[in-house]
Coordinates of C-alpha atoms and ligand atoms in Angstrom, one line a residue:
M10 CA 0.0 0.2 -0.1
I11 CA 1.2 3.3 -0.7
L12 CA -1.1 5.8 0.9
E13 CA -3.7 5.4 3.3
L14 CA -6.0 7.7 5.1
R15 CA -7.3 6.4 8.5
G16 CA -10.1 8.2 10.3
I17 CA -9.5 11.6 8.6
K18 CA -11.7 14.5 9.8
K19 CA -11.7 17.9 8.6
S20 CA -13.7 21.0 9.2
F21 CA -12.9 24.9 8.6
R22 CA -14.2 27.7 10.3
N23 CA -15.9 30.3 8.5
G24 CA -16.9 33.0 10.9
M25 CA -18.3 31.9 13.8
K26 CA -19.3 28.5 12.7
Y27 CA -17.5 25.3 12.0
Q28 CA -18.3 23.6 9.0
S29 CA -17.3 20.0 9.0
I30 CA -16.1 18.7 5.4
L31 CA -14.7 15.3 6.1
E32 CA -15.9 12.9 8.8
D33 CA -14.2 9.5 9.6
L34 CA -12.9 9.2 6.2
D35 CA -10.8 6.2 5.3
I36 CA -9.1 5.3 2.0
K37 CA -6.4 2.6 1.0
I38 CA -4.5 3.5 -2.3
Y39 CA -2.3 0.7 -3.5
E40 CA 0.9 1.2 -5.7
G41 CA 0.1 1.5 -9.0
D42 CA -3.5 2.3 -8.4
S43 CA -5.1 5.1 -10.8
I44 CA -8.2 6.2 -8.7
A45 CA -10.9 9.2 -9.6
I46 CA -12.6 10.9 -7.1
K47 CA -16.0 12.6 -8.0
G48 CA -18.4 14.5 -6.0
K49 CA -20.7 17.6 -5.7
S50 CA -19.0 21.2 -6.0
G51 CA -18.1 22.1 -2.7
C52 CA -18.5 18.4 -1.0
G53 CA -14.4 18.7 0.0
K54 CA -12.7 17.0 -3.2
S55 CA -9.8 19.6 -3.1
T56 CA -9.8 19.6 0.6
L57 CA -9.0 15.7 0.5
L58 CA -6.4 16.0 -2.1
H59 CA -4.3 18.6 -0.1
I60 CA -4.6 16.2 2.7
L61 CA -3.5 13.6 0.6
A62 CA -0.6 15.8 -0.4
G63 CA 0.4 16.7 3.2
L64 CA -0.2 20.3 2.1
I65 CA -2.9 20.7 5.0
T66 CA -3.4 18.9 8.1
S67 CA -6.4 17.1 9.4
D68 CA -8.2 17.6 12.6
A69 CA -8.0 13.9 13.6
G70 CA -7.0 10.7 12.0
E71 CA -3.9 9.5 10.4
I72 CA -1.9 9.6 6.9
L73 CA 0.8 6.7 6.2
F74 CA 2.8 6.6 3.7
K75 CA 4.1 2.9 2.9
G76 CA 3.3 2.4 6.5
M77 CA 4.9 5.5 7.6
N78 CA 2.8 7.9 9.6
L79 CA 3.4 11.1 8.4
S80 CA 2.2 13.1 11.0
Q81 CA 4.8 12.2 13.2
L82 CA 7.7 13.7 10.9
S83 CA 9.1 17.0 11.5
E84 CA 8.1 19.9 9.3
E85 CA 11.3 19.5 7.3
D86 CA 10.8 15.7 6.8
Q87 CA 7.3 16.2 5.8
A88 CA 8.5 18.8 3.2
N89 CA 11.5 16.4 1.9
Y90 CA 8.7 13.7 1.6
R91 CA 6.4 15.6 -0.5
R92 CA 9.4 16.9 -2.9
K93 CA 10.5 13.6 -3.4
N94 CA 7.3 11.4 -3.6
V95 CA 4.2 13.6 -4.5
G96 CA 3.5 15.5 -7.9
Y97 CA 0.5 18.0 -7.2
I98 CA -1.5 19.5 -9.8
T99 CA -3.7 22.1 -8.0
Q100 CA -6.9 23.4 -9.8
N101 CA -5.4 26.9 -10.4
F102 CA -1.8 25.6 -11.3
H103 CA 0.1 27.9 -9.0
L104 CA 3.0 28.6 -11.7
L105 CA 5.3 31.3 -10.8
D106 CA 4.6 34.5 -13.0
D107 CA 7.9 35.9 -12.7
R108 CA 9.7 32.7 -14.4
N109 CA 9.4 31.5 -17.5
V110 CA 8.1 28.2 -18.7
Y111 CA 11.4 26.3 -18.5
D112 CA 11.9 27.4 -15.1
N113 CA 8.6 26.8 -13.9
I114 CA 9.1 23.1 -15.0
A115 CA 12.8 22.9 -14.1
L116 CA 11.8 23.7 -10.4
P117 CA 11.0 20.5 -8.9
L118 CA 14.1 19.1 -9.9
Q119 CA 16.1 22.0 -8.5
Y120 CA 14.8 21.5 -5.3
L121 CA 15.9 18.0 -5.7
E122 CA 19.6 18.8 -6.4
F123 CA 19.6 17.8 -10.0
N124 CA 22.5 19.1 -12.2
K125 CA 21.9 21.4 -15.0
I126 CA 22.4 18.9 -17.8
Q127 CA 20.1 16.6 -16.4
I128 CA 17.4 19.0 -15.8
K129 CA 17.7 19.9 -19.3
E130 CA 17.2 16.6 -20.9
K131 CA 14.3 16.0 -18.6
V132 CA 12.7 19.4 -19.4
E133 CA 13.4 18.6 -22.9
K134 CA 11.6 15.2 -22.7
V135 CA 8.7 16.2 -20.6
S136 CA 8.1 19.3 -22.9
H137 CA 8.4 17.2 -25.8
D138 CA 5.7 14.6 -24.4
L139 CA 3.2 17.5 -23.5
E140 CA 3.9 19.4 -27.0
I141 CA 4.9 22.7 -25.5
E142 CA 8.6 22.9 -26.7
H143 CA 7.5 25.9 -28.7
I144 CA 6.5 27.8 -25.6
I145 CA 9.5 26.8 -23.5
K146 CA 10.8 30.3 -23.0
R147 CA 7.7 32.2 -22.7
D148 CA 6.5 34.0 -19.6
I149 CA 4.1 32.5 -17.9
T150 CA 1.9 35.6 -18.0
T151 CA 1.6 35.2 -21.9
L152 CA 0.4 31.8 -21.8
S153 CA -3.4 30.5 -22.5
G154 CA -5.3 28.7 -19.9
G155 CA -4.7 25.4 -22.0
E156 CA -0.9 26.3 -22.2
R157 CA -0.5 27.0 -18.4
Q158 CA -2.2 23.8 -17.7
R159 CA 0.1 21.5 -19.8
V160 CA 2.9 23.6 -17.8
A161 CA 1.7 22.7 -14.6
I162 CA 1.1 19.0 -15.5
A163 CA 4.8 18.8 -17.1
R164 CA 5.9 20.3 -13.4
A165 CA 4.1 18.0 -11.7
I166 CA 5.4 14.7 -13.4
I167 CA 8.9 15.8 -14.1
K168 CA 10.4 14.1 -11.4
E169 CA 8.5 11.0 -11.8
P170 CA 6.9 11.1 -8.6
A171 CA 5.5 8.1 -6.7
I172 CA 2.2 9.4 -6.3
L173 CA 0.5 12.1 -8.8
L174 CA -2.6 14.1 -7.3
A175 CA -4.4 16.3 -9.7
D176 CA -7.3 18.6 -9.6
E177 CA -9.2 18.8 -12.3
P178 CA -6.3 18.2 -14.5
T179 CA -8.0 18.7 -18.0
G180 CA -10.7 21.0 -17.0
S181 CA -9.8 24.0 -19.6
L182 CA -8.3 21.5 -22.5
D183 CA -10.1 20.6 -25.5
D184 CA -11.0 16.7 -26.0
K185 CA -8.1 15.9 -28.1
T186 CA -5.6 17.4 -25.7
E187 CA -7.5 15.8 -22.6
E188 CA -7.1 12.5 -24.5
S189 CA -3.4 13.1 -25.1
I190 CA -2.7 13.9 -21.2
M191 CA -4.5 11.1 -20.1
E192 CA -2.6 9.0 -22.3
I193 CA 0.7 10.4 -20.8
F194 CA -1.0 9.8 -17.3
K195 CA -1.7 6.3 -18.3
N196 CA 1.7 5.6 -19.5
L197 CA 3.1 7.0 -16.4
N198 CA 0.6 4.7 -14.5
E199 CA 1.6 1.5 -16.3
K200 CA 5.2 2.6 -15.4
G201 CA 4.4 2.5 -11.7
M202 CA 2.9 5.9 -10.8
T203 CA 0.2 5.9 -8.5
L204 CA -2.7 8.4 -9.8
A205 CA -5.5 10.1 -7.8
I206 CA -7.6 12.5 -10.0
V207 CA -10.4 14.9 -8.8
T208 CA -12.5 15.2 -12.1
H209 CA -16.2 15.7 -13.0
D210 CA -15.5 14.4 -16.5
N211 CA -16.8 10.7 -17.1
S212 CA -14.2 10.3 -20.0
V213 CA -11.3 11.1 -17.3
S214 CA -12.4 9.0 -14.9
S215 CA -13.0 5.8 -17.5
Y216 CA -9.2 6.0 -17.5
C217 CA -8.9 5.2 -13.6
K218 CA -8.8 1.7 -12.3
Q219 CA -11.4 2.8 -9.4
V220 CA -13.6 5.4 -9.0
Y221 CA -14.8 7.0 -5.8
E222 CA -17.6 9.6 -4.7
L223 CA -17.1 11.9 -1.9
K224 CA -20.7 12.1 -0.3
N225 CA -21.8 12.8 3.3
K226 CA -18.1 13.7 4.2
K227 CA -17.1 10.1 3.2
L228 CA -15.6 8.1 0.2
Y229 CA -17.6 5.5 -1.6
S230 CA -16.5 3.2 -4.1
V231 CA -18.4 3.4 -7.4
I232 CA -19.4 0.2 -9.4
Y233 CA -20.5 0.7 -12.8
Ligands
ATP329 N1 -9.5 27.2 3.6 C1 -10.7 27.1 3.7 N2 -11.3 27.9 4.9 C2 -12.8 28.0 5.0 N3 -13.3 27.2 4.2 C3 -13.1 26.3 3.0 C4 -11.2 26.4 3.3 N4 -11.2 25.6 2.1 C5 -12.4 24.9 1.7 N5 -13.3 25.6 2.4 C6 -14.8 25.0 2.3 O1 -14.7 23.5 2.2 C7 -16.0 23.0 1.2 C8 -14.9 22.3 0.5 O2 -14.1 23.0 -0.3 P1 -13.3 21.8 -1.5 O3 -12.8 23.1 -2.3 O4 -12.7 20.8 -0.7 O5 -14.7 21.4 -2.3 P2 -14.6 20.9 -4.0 O6 -15.2 19.3 -3.5 O7 -13.2 20.4 -4.1 O8 -15.2 21.9 -4.6 P3 -15.2 22.1 -6.3 O9 -15.5 21.0 -7.1 O10 -16.3 23.1 -6.6 O11 -13.9 22.6 -6.8 C9 -16.4 24.3 0.6 O12 -17.7 24.9 1.2 C10 -15.3 25.5 1.1 O13 -16.0 26.6 1.1

């Protein structure tokens, strides 16, 4: 098992009120799994992905990565865990506007202290796969929504993470580009990368081996 959530609870404080989002949520994700997470807008899908990525903490429960309890690690070790193992594509991409496309894609490898030659090789390969070679020197601010999305995907997969978490990764792409991105994810998954995707799109979830619905603060396996 690569990642397990046990008894996760999460609520947010909005003004004077606490809004409970996740309640006693469990999930087991096995190495090489590909899972889609569906559910109504606002039900807590992004919150769940943030918890899986270790970006926010839960109020109760445990997150285990290959049996290791992440909440028992120091902040520095948690950050190292994320850098090495987790690729994350957020809903609004979070690209760095003051750097060009190349530098955005190269960033995770710089954190992992790859040398310049290794970085160049990997950036060239991933930008070829995602068909963004022609925009590699462009400033982020000049890109279209779909181009930004592909840059965010390139940045997330360049380090070949053990687990890729993606929040609506093909949301603003046309059908053909969506299909090519899903083929890339499928290939990476076949090579052993575990995949968890939040999506509303049935054609995206059809690529996944398992589909879950987040409902009433818990995850339910959807059987077609
Ligand atoms: N940092 C926060 N502070 C307060 N409330 C929050 C915070 N983050 C999320 N929420 C609330 O938690 C609920 C779940 O939000 P979340 O973004 O996880 O839903 P979602 O299922 O991903 O929605 P969507 O499909 O619309 O993107 C929403 O009601 C949202 O307003």
